Amino acid sequence: MTRIIRILLLATLLAVALVAGFRPAYAACGGTSVVNTTAELNAAIDAFNSATGPCDFTIQLAGTIDLDDDVTQVYNATAGTSLTIDGQQNFSLNGGASHALLTIYDTNVTLQDLTLVGASGNALTFGASSSYAVGTLRNVVIINSAGVGLLVLGSEVTAERLTVAGHSGGGANISGGSTVDLSGAAFHHNTGFGLVVDDSSLTLTDSTISGNFSTTGLLFTSPDGDPLTIINSTIAEHNDGLQIDGGTTRLTHVTITGNSQGMRLASYSGDATAIVSNSIIAGNDGSDCYYSPGAFTVTGQFYFSLLRFTDYDACDLPAANPDANGNSAGAAPVLGPLRERYGRLTATVPPRELTGNVTYVSPAINAADPGRSVDKNGDPLAFDQRGDGFARVVGDAPDMGAFEGTLVTECPNFPVAVDAAHELNTAIFCYNYVVDPGA
């Protein structure tokens, strides 16, 4: 009889708890909260925000959450306290264009294996007015918000494998003395710009800025001398590929192509220096590179790089193949088509070798300086933009640009009959490089 009474009492207590809206307790210091609804997510964030001792919290998504309310802002200034939000490889927070996603300040947060989609404003914000945040992103996708995809205000953000795409307010806006280091990032098909960096430092490695609508791929303004470093990366398909105003910029194995204008180097905000090594700035409709001097000094240093144009349209490089610093200016670059793989977008532009009826070898092939093929720490680059499995050196020396290896195109005999789009494109491409008219 006693056992029956205990069972009945337990059932009664459980029924009362369910009626009262009982939910399991959320993790304290060092614990993990598994969430499946907006209310559970916000309760877990509230638990983190109110923690008073040093500890590490983890919030795991049990599935995709279609938000029915704004996500609670994340903040906890307690020293030694951090939060990880884990999407477990394929789960999303979906704002449905009606709700705010993540704003993080006064704390240290890691996002991993997570997709953020459909924010009503900015999708992911680190920092606020007079508030600093530290963010780490691993395998994160941020897509289709009504504002900016990634907003960094006076904060420190490090990311590996980041995609930012489809945002109405632009891809990323970094300002206020921030320090940002991105590897394996893709900023594509955002409206307005790919990235804007103002009074902050940016390091970009193995990354793509491609097809952002209206204006600029990357706009970098540095009144106080903050550095911009780009390595093994591609900037393509914009009105202006790269605009630099002030600071020190280092480009190593960068390809800037398919833009209306390739690179502008200006000095309105402060002294500007660009050091360009083992890079390709060619295949742009207008200038490949040009100076826009302001009140401060502007300097370009080019080493073992390829530009299609010469003189003013090549930052004052005269025609040469090569010059004393290994640069090729004025020669046809012979680049392959932009190769894109969406989701985790990698856009690369391989140098070509034409064989068959037309023979021509891109000046970029085996023409880079091995001593300048180094990463942000000065160590030799092992891989090209595509990463593991794609060696940085194939042949006698590295190729210029972000892509290593040669795309071989077999040119037909002219006249030629074609019955497919790719055959037509190949024939036109080869014809454009025929040396003798009528051949």
Tab-separated table of N, CA and C in Angstrom, residues 36-161:
chain	number	residue	atom	x	y	z
A	36	ASN	N	15.473	23.104	-27.611
A	36	ASN	CA	14.716	22.740	-28.808
A	36	ASN	C	13.687	23.786	-29.202
A	37	THR	N	13.520	24.847	-28.371
A	37	THR	CA	12.554	25.902	-28.649
A	37	THR	C	13.181	27.256	-28.349
A	38	THR	N	12.529	28.323	-28.801
A	38	THR	CA	13.010	29.667	-28.507
A	38	THR	C	13.018	29.918	-27.009
A	39	ALA	N	11.966	29.505	-26.310
A	39	ALA	CA	11.883	29.724	-24.863
A	39	ALA	C	13.013	29.010	-24.135
A	40	GLU	N	13.320	27.790	-24.539
A	40	GLU	CA	14.410	27.059	-23.910
A	40	GLU	C	15.754	27.708	-24.193
A	41	LEU	N	15.960	28.170	-25.416
A	41	LEU	CA	17.197	28.860	-25.769
A	41	LEU	C	17.371	30.111	-24.931
A	42	ASN	N	16.347	30.927	-24.829
A	42	ASN	CA	16.438	32.174	-24.070
A	42	ASN	C	16.627	31.919	-22.579
A	43	ALA	N	15.994	30.862	-22.053
A	43	ALA	CA	16.189	30.523	-20.642
A	43	ALA	C	17.634	30.105	-20.386
A	44	ALA	N	18.219	29.362	-21.318
A	44	ALA	CA	19.615	28.948	-21.167
A	44	ALA	C	20.552	30.156	-21.238
A	45	ILE	N	20.266	31.109	-22.137
A	45	ILE	CA	21.067	32.326	-22.208
A	45	ILE	C	20.923	33.137	-20.929
A	46	ASP	N	19.713	33.234	-20.389
A	46	ASP	CA	19.503	33.944	-19.118
A	46	ASP	C	20.326	33.317	-17.999
A	47	ALA	N	20.389	31.976	-17.983
A	47	ALA	CA	21.188	31.298	-16.959
A	47	ALA	C	22.657	31.674	-17.092
A	48	PHE	N	23.152	31.750	-18.329
A	48	PHE	CA	24.537	32.162	-18.542
A	48	PHE	C	24.741	33.617	-18.125
A	49	ASN	N	23.830	34.484	-18.535
A	49	ASN	CA	23.971	35.905	-18.244
A	49	ASN	C	24.030	36.182	-16.741
A	50	SER	N	23.355	35.371	-15.941
A	50	SER	CA	23.268	35.618	-14.500
A	50	SER	C	24.334	34.881	-13.694
A	51	ALA	N	25.214	34.114	-14.339
A	51	ALA	CA	26.256	33.379	-13.626
A	51	ALA	C	27.225	34.354	-12.960
A	52	THR	N	27.629	34.038	-11.742
A	52	THR	CA	28.488	34.943	-10.971
A	52	THR	C	29.894	34.407	-10.760
A	53	GLY	N	30.172	33.213	-11.221
A	53	GLY	CA	31.497	32.642	-11.012
A	53	GLY	C	32.134	32.229	-12.315
A	54	PRO	N	33.458	32.129	-12.356
A	54	PRO	CA	34.132	31.675	-13.578
A	54	PRO	C	33.683	30.268	-13.966
A	55	CYS	N	33.243	30.084	-15.198
A	55	CYS	CA	32.809	28.766	-15.655
A	55	CYS	C	32.532	28.815	-17.160
A	56	ASP	N	32.419	27.627	-17.738
A	56	ASP	CA	32.161	27.488	-19.169
A	56	ASP	C	30.782	26.863	-19.365
A	57	PHE	N	29.916	27.571	-20.061
A	57	PHE	CA	28.586	27.069	-20.385
A	57	PHE	C	28.582	26.527	-21.816
A	58	THR	N	27.718	25.556	-22.084
A	58	THR	CA	27.465	25.097	-23.446
A	58	THR	C	25.966	24.995	-23.663
A	59	ILE	N	25.512	25.545	-24.793
A	59	ILE	CA	24.127	25.368	-25.237
A	59	ILE	C	24.156	24.582	-26.535
A	60	GLN	N	23.496	23.448	-26.558
A	60	GLN	CA	23.416	22.619	-27.762
A	60	GLN	C	22.012	22.674	-28.336
A	61	LEU	N	21.933	22.855	-29.653
A	61	LEU	CA	20.641	22.776	-30.320
A	61	LEU	C	20.290	21.312	-30.565
A	62	ALA	N	19.088	20.931	-30.144
A	62	ALA	CA	18.623	19.561	-30.400
A	62	ALA	C	18.039	19.431	-31.797
A	63	GLY	N	17.769	20.556	-32.427
A	63	GLY	CA	17.226	20.588	-33.782
A	63	GLY	C	17.172	22.024	-34.237
A	64	THR	N	16.747	22.250	-35.469
A	64	THR	CA	16.569	23.614	-35.966
A	64	THR	C	15.453	24.302	-35.188
A	65	ILE	N	15.707	25.543	-34.794
A	65	ILE	CA	14.710	26.316	-34.046
A	65	ILE	C	14.175	27.430	-34.938
A	66	ASP	N	12.901	27.347	-35.278
A	66	ASP	CA	12.215	28.428	-35.985
A	66	ASP	C	11.710	29.391	-34.920
A	67	LEU	N	12.358	30.533	-34.812
A	67	LEU	CA	12.118	31.431	-33.698
A	67	LEU	C	10.704	31.986	-33.687
A	68	ASP	N	10.122	32.055	-32.485
A	68	ASP	CA	8.842	32.742	-32.313
A	68	ASP	C	8.991	33.976	-31.429
A	69	ASP	N	10.256	34.353	-31.154
A	69	ASP	CA	10.568	35.553	-30.382
A	69	ASP	C	12.021	35.919	-30.679
A	70	ASP	N	12.404	37.140	-30.317
A	70	ASP	CA	13.806	37.528	-30.466
A	70	ASP	C	14.688	36.696	-29.539
A	71	VAL	N	15.919	36.437	-29.963
A	71	VAL	CA	16.873	35.753	-29.099
A	71	VAL	C	17.403	36.752	-28.068
A	72	THR	N	17.452	36.327	-26.815
A	72	THR	CA	17.975	37.165	-25.737
A	72	THR	C	19.430	37.532	-26.003
A	73	GLN	N	19.793	38.792	-25.774
A	73	GLN	CA	21.165	39.216	-25.951
A	73	GLN	C	22.071	38.504	-24.953
A	74	VAL	N	23.311	38.228	-25.385
A	74	VAL	CA	24.250	37.453	-24.580
A	74	VAL	C	25.270	38.405	-23.967
A	75	TYR	N	25.379	38.395	-22.636
A	75	TYR	CA	26.352	39.253	-21.969
A	75	TYR	C	26.651	38.696	-20.580
A	76	ASN	N	27.911	38.676	-20.215
A	76	ASN	CA	28.341	38.319	-18.876
A	76	ASN	C	29.799	38.725	-18.739
A	77	ALA	N	30.037	39.780	-17.974
A	77	ALA	CA	31.371	40.341	-17.858
A	77	ALA	C	32.218	39.658	-16.786
A	78	THR	N	31.698	38.612	-16.163
A	78	THR	CA	32.458	37.917	-15.127
A	78	THR	C	33.715	37.297	-15.720
A	79	ALA	N	34.863	37.591	-15.136
A	79	ALA	CA	36.133	37.063	-15.653
A	79	ALA	C	36.118	35.540	-15.635
A	80	GLY	N	36.582	34.941	-16.731
A	80	GLY	CA	36.680	33.492	-16.804
A	80	GLY	C	35.402	32.787	-17.181
A	81	THR	N	34.368	33.541	-17.533
A	81	THR	CA	33.093	32.940	-17.915
A	81	THR	C	32.941	32.976	-19.433
A	82	SER	N	32.578	31.839	-20.041
A	82	SER	CA	32.442	31.773	-21.492
A	82	SER	C	31.260	30.883	-21.859
A	83	LEU	N	30.800	31.072	-23.089
A	83	LEU	CA	29.643	30.330	-23.588
A	83	LEU	C	29.962	29.750	-24.951
A	84	THR	N	29.573	28.497	-25.179
A	84	THR	CA	29.627	27.876	-26.498
A	84	THR	C	28.208	27.544	-26.932
A	85	ILE	N	27.838	27.986	-28.142
A	85	ILE	CA	26.556	27.601	-28.734
A	85	ILE	C	26.866	26.667	-29.886
A	86	ASP	N	26.382	25.430	-29.772
A	86	ASP	CA	26.756	24.346	-30.679
A	86	ASP	C	25.532	23.906	-31.488
A	87	GLY	N	25.608	24.101	-32.814
A	87	GLY	CA	24.519	23.664	-33.684
A	87	GLY	C	24.595	22.207	-34.068
A	88	GLN	N	25.606	21.504	-33.555
A	88	GLN	CA	25.781	20.069	-33.817
A	88	GLN	C	25.767	19.758	-35.308
A	89	GLN	N	26.546	20.553	-36.052
A	89	GLN	CA	26.867	20.355	-37.461
A	89	GLN	C	25.806	20.828	-38.454
A	90	ASN	N	24.538	20.709	-38.144
A	90	ASN	CA	23.589	21.040	-39.210
A	90	ASN	C	22.314	21.738	-38.738
A	91	PHE	N	22.255	22.187	-37.496
A	91	PHE	CA	21.033	22.826	-37.025
A	91	PHE	C	21.129	24.349	-37.143
A	92	SER	N	19.954	24.995	-37.220
A	92	SER	CA	19.887	26.429	-37.511
A	92	SER	C	19.064	27.162	-36.470
A	93	LEU	N	19.364	28.457	-36.354
A	93	LEU	CA	18.454	29.409	-35.731
A	93	LEU	C	17.848	30.225	-36.860
A	94	ASN	N	16.543	30.145	-37.014
A	94	ASN	CA	15.848	30.747	-38.156
A	94	ASN	C	14.931	31.858	-37.664
A	95	GLY	N	15.306	33.111	-38.015
A	95	GLY	CA	14.505	34.251	-37.592
A	95	GLY	C	13.277	34.483	-38.430
A	96	GLY	N	13.186	33.808	-39.581
A	96	GLY	CA	12.008	33.974	-40.420
A	96	GLY	C	11.773	35.394	-40.870
A	97	ALA	N	12.832	36.203	-40.907
A	97	ALA	CA	12.771	37.622	-41.289
A	97	ALA	C	11.945	38.452	-40.311
A	98	SER	N	11.609	37.888	-39.144
A	98	SER	CA	10.751	38.577	-38.179
A	98	SER	C	11.398	38.758	-36.817
A	99	HIS	N	12.499	38.050	-36.553
A	99	HIS	CA	13.064	38.062	-35.204
A	99	HIS	C	14.571	38.294	-35.232
A	100	ALA	N	15.070	38.913	-34.133
A	100	ALA	CA	16.498	39.174	-33.987
A	100	ALA	C	17.229	37.891	-33.622
A	101	LEU	N	18.450	37.760	-34.135
A	101	LEU	CA	19.258	36.595	-33.822
A	101	LEU	C	20.236	36.938	-32.688
A	102	LEU	N	21.541	36.912	-32.924
A	102	LEU	CA	22.487	36.970	-31.815
A	102	LEU	C	23.209	38.315	-31.722
A	103	THR	N	23.127	38.923	-30.548
A	103	THR	CA	23.935	40.084	-30.184
A	103	THR	C	24.722	39.704	-28.937
A	104	ILE	N	26.052	39.889	-28.989
A	104	ILE	CA	26.954	39.395	-27.951
A	104	ILE	C	27.871	40.531	-27.521
A	105	TYR	N	27.938	40.796	-26.211
A	105	TYR	CA	28.859	41.827	-25.737
A	105	TYR	C	29.275	41.535	-24.296
A	106	ASP	N	30.389	42.127	-23.893
A	106	ASP	CA	30.939	41.972	-22.539
A	106	ASP	C	31.183	40.516	-22.163
A	107	THR	N	31.537	39.676	-23.133
A	107	THR	CA	31.743	38.271	-22.800
A	107	THR	C	32.526	37.565	-23.900
A	108	ASN	N	32.743	36.275	-23.706
A	108	ASN	CA	33.514	35.430	-24.618
A	108	ASN	C	32.606	34.303	-25.106
A	109	VAL	N	32.350	34.254	-26.410
A	109	VAL	CA	31.394	33.288	-26.960
A	109	VAL	C	31.998	32.570	-28.164
A	110	THR	N	31.791	31.246	-28.212
A	110	THR	CA	32.159	30.428	-29.361
A	110	THR	C	30.891	29.913	-30.028
A	111	LEU	N	30.800	30.071	-31.344
A	111	LEU	CA	29.726	29.482	-32.134
A	111	LEU	C	30.339	28.421	-33.021
A	112	GLN	N	29.743	27.224	-33.059
A	112	GLN	CA	30.311	26.173	-33.882
A	112	GLN	C	29.222	25.322	-34.514
A	113	ASP	N	29.501	24.892	-35.754
A	113	ASP	CA	28.607	23.988	-36.488
A	113	ASP	C	27.176	24.499	-36.476
A	114	LEU	N	26.997	25.785	-36.821
A	114	LEU	CA	25.719	26.466	-36.646
A	114	LEU	C	25.392	27.296	-37.881
A	115	THR	N	24.106	27.358	-38.222
A	115	THR	CA	23.620	28.241	-39.279
A	115	THR	C	22.690	29.279	-38.677
A	116	LEU	N	22.909	30.547	-39.028
A	116	LEU	CA	22.039	31.653	-38.637
A	116	LEU	C	21.357	32.165	-39.898
A	117	VAL	N	20.037	32.172	-39.912
A	117	VAL	CA	19.322	32.511	-41.140
A	117	VAL	C	18.130	33.412	-40.838
A	118	GLY	N	17.894	34.385	-41.723
A	118	GLY	CA	16.650	35.135	-41.719
A	118	GLY	C	16.468	36.101	-40.576
A	119	ALA	N	17.538	36.798	-40.144
A	119	ALA	CA	17.394	37.796	-39.079
A	119	ALA	C	16.586	38.986	-39.578
A	120	SER	N	15.826	39.599	-38.666
A	120	SER	CA	15.050	40.782	-39.030
A	120	SER	C	15.926	42.016	-39.165
A	121	GLY	N	17.117	41.978	-38.583
A	121	GLY	CA	18.093	43.063	-38.711
A	121	GLY	C	19.456	42.477	-38.972
A	122	ASN	N	20.461	42.936	-38.212
A	122	ASN	CA	21.789	42.347	-38.327
A	122	ASN	C	21.765	40.923	-37.764
A	123	ALA	N	22.467	40.012	-38.427
A	123	ALA	CA	22.364	38.608	-38.026
A	123	ALA	C	23.203	38.291	-36.795
A	124	LEU	N	24.464	38.717	-36.782
A	124	LEU	CA	25.375	38.380	-35.681
A	124	LEU	C	26.198	39.613	-35.347
A	125	THR	N	26.101	40.063	-34.092
A	125	THR	CA	26.809	41.254	-33.643
A	125	THR	C	27.703	40.909	-32.467
A	126	PHE	N	28.980	41.303	-32.569
A	126	PHE	CA	29.905	41.216	-31.451
A	126	PHE	C	30.244	42.636	-31.015
A	127	GLY	N	29.996	42.944	-29.741
A	127	GLY	CA	30.312	44.256	-29.210
A	127	GLY	C	29.136	45.203	-29.277
A	128	ALA	N	29.232	46.260	-28.494
A	128	ALA	CA	28.230	47.323	-28.483
A	128	ALA	C	28.962	48.593	-28.050
A	129	SER	N	28.243	49.666	-27.894
A	129	SER	CA	28.858	50.916	-27.490
A	129	SER	C	29.605	50.726	-26.166
A	130	SER	N	30.918	50.936	-26.179
A	130	SER	CA	31.780	50.808	-24.993
A	130	SER	C	31.796	49.404	-24.415
A	131	SER	N	31.417	48.394	-25.185
A	131	SER	CA	31.408	47.017	-24.699
A	131	SER	C	32.200	46.140	-25.655
A	132	TYR	N	33.055	45.309	-25.096
A	132	TYR	CA	33.993	44.493	-25.858
A	132	TYR	C	33.547	43.043	-25.818
A	133	ALA	N	33.740	42.340	-26.896
A	133	ALA	CA	33.422	40.912	-26.933
A	133	ALA	C	34.553	40.161	-27.613
A	134	VAL	N	34.691	38.887	-27.262
A	134	VAL	CA	35.627	37.994	-27.924
A	134	VAL	C	34.814	36.864	-28.541
A	135	GLY	N	34.940	36.683	-29.848
A	135	GLY	CA	34.157	35.662	-30.545
A	135	GLY	C	35.031	34.694	-31.304
A	136	THR	N	34.653	33.429	-31.272
A	136	THR	CA	35.303	32.393	-32.065
A	136	THR	C	34.230	31.675	-32.870
A	137	LEU	N	34.413	31.602	-34.184
A	137	LEU	CA	33.444	30.964	-35.072
A	137	LEU	C	34.107	29.793	-35.762
A	138	ARG	N	33.475	28.632	-35.707
A	138	ARG	CA	33.974	27.451	-36.399
A	138	ARG	C	32.838	26.812	-37.182
A	139	ASN	N	33.009	26.758	-38.470
A	139	ASN	CA	32.010	26.125	-39.336
A	139	ASN	C	30.628	26.757	-39.139
A	140	VAL	N	30.571	28.050	-39.394
A	140	VAL	CA	29.343	28.826	-39.199
A	140	VAL	C	28.886	29.404	-40.539
A	141	VAL	N	27.584	29.317	-40.800
A	141	VAL	CA	26.959	29.897	-41.987
A	141	VAL	C	25.982	30.968	-41.530
A	142	ILE	N	26.091	32.173	-42.130
A	142	ILE	CA	25.201	33.287	-41.794
A	142	ILE	C	24.579	33.768	-43.096
A	143	ILE	N	23.272	33.606	-43.257
A	143	ILE	CA	22.645	33.890	-44.547
A	143	ILE	C	21.326	34.648	-44.403
A	144	ASN	N	21.063	35.486	-45.426
A	144	ASN	CA	19.732	36.029	-45.718
A	144	ASN	C	19.114	36.832	-44.582
A	145	SER	N	19.852	37.855	-44.106
A	145	SER	CA	19.249	38.751	-43.117
A	145	SER	C	18.835	40.052	-43.789
A	146	ALA	N	18.019	40.828	-43.068
A	146	ALA	CA	17.592	42.126	-43.574
A	146	ALA	C	18.637	43.206	-43.314
A	147	GLY	N	19.665	42.891	-42.497
A	147	GLY	CA	20.718	43.845	-42.204
A	147	GLY	C	22.074	43.348	-42.649
A	148	VAL	N	23.086	43.601	-41.808
A	148	VAL	CA	24.447	43.148	-42.073
A	148	VAL	C	24.599	41.722	-41.557
A	149	GLY	N	25.362	40.913	-42.274
A	149	GLY	CA	25.550	39.541	-41.835
A	149	GLY	C	26.354	39.439	-40.546
A	150	LEU	N	27.536	40.083	-40.516
A	150	LEU	CA	28.419	40.048	-39.359
A	150	LEU	C	28.827	41.467	-39.015
A	151	LEU	N	28.513	41.896	-37.791
A	151	LEU	CA	28.851	43.240	-37.324
A	151	LEU	C	29.792	43.101	-36.134
A	152	VAL	N	30.995	43.687	-36.256
A	152	VAL	CA	31.996	43.612	-35.198
A	152	VAL	C	32.338	45.029	-34.767
A	153	LEU	N	32.061	45.360	-33.496
A	153	LEU	CA	32.239	46.703	-32.970
A	153	LEU	C	33.248	46.667	-31.832
A	154	GLY	N	34.457	47.145	-32.090
A	154	GLY	CA	35.458	47.222	-31.049
A	154	GLY	C	35.734	45.902	-30.364
A	155	SER	N	35.749	44.818	-31.107
A	155	SER	CA	35.854	43.490	-30.517
A	155	SER	C	36.883	42.644	-31.253
A	156	GLU	N	37.092	41.427	-30.757
A	156	GLU	CA	38.056	40.498	-31.331
A	156	GLU	C	37.327	39.251	-31.805
A	157	VAL	N	37.462	38.924	-33.088
A	157	VAL	CA	36.760	37.773	-33.659
A	157	VAL	C	37.750	36.951	-34.479
A	158	THR	N	37.717	35.643	-34.263
A	158	THR	CA	38.506	34.694	-35.039
A	158	THR	C	37.554	33.673	-35.638
A	159	ALA	N	37.738	33.342	-36.916
A	159	ALA	CA	36.814	32.411	-37.562
A	159	ALA	C	37.559	31.454	-38.479
A	160	GLU	N	37.099	30.216	-38.488
A	160	GLU	CA	37.537	29.204	-39.441
A	160	GLU	C	36.300	28.635	-40.113
A	161	ARG	N	36.297	28.631	-41.444
A	161	ARG	CA	35.176	28.098	-42.231
A	161	ARG	C	33.890	28.874	-41.927
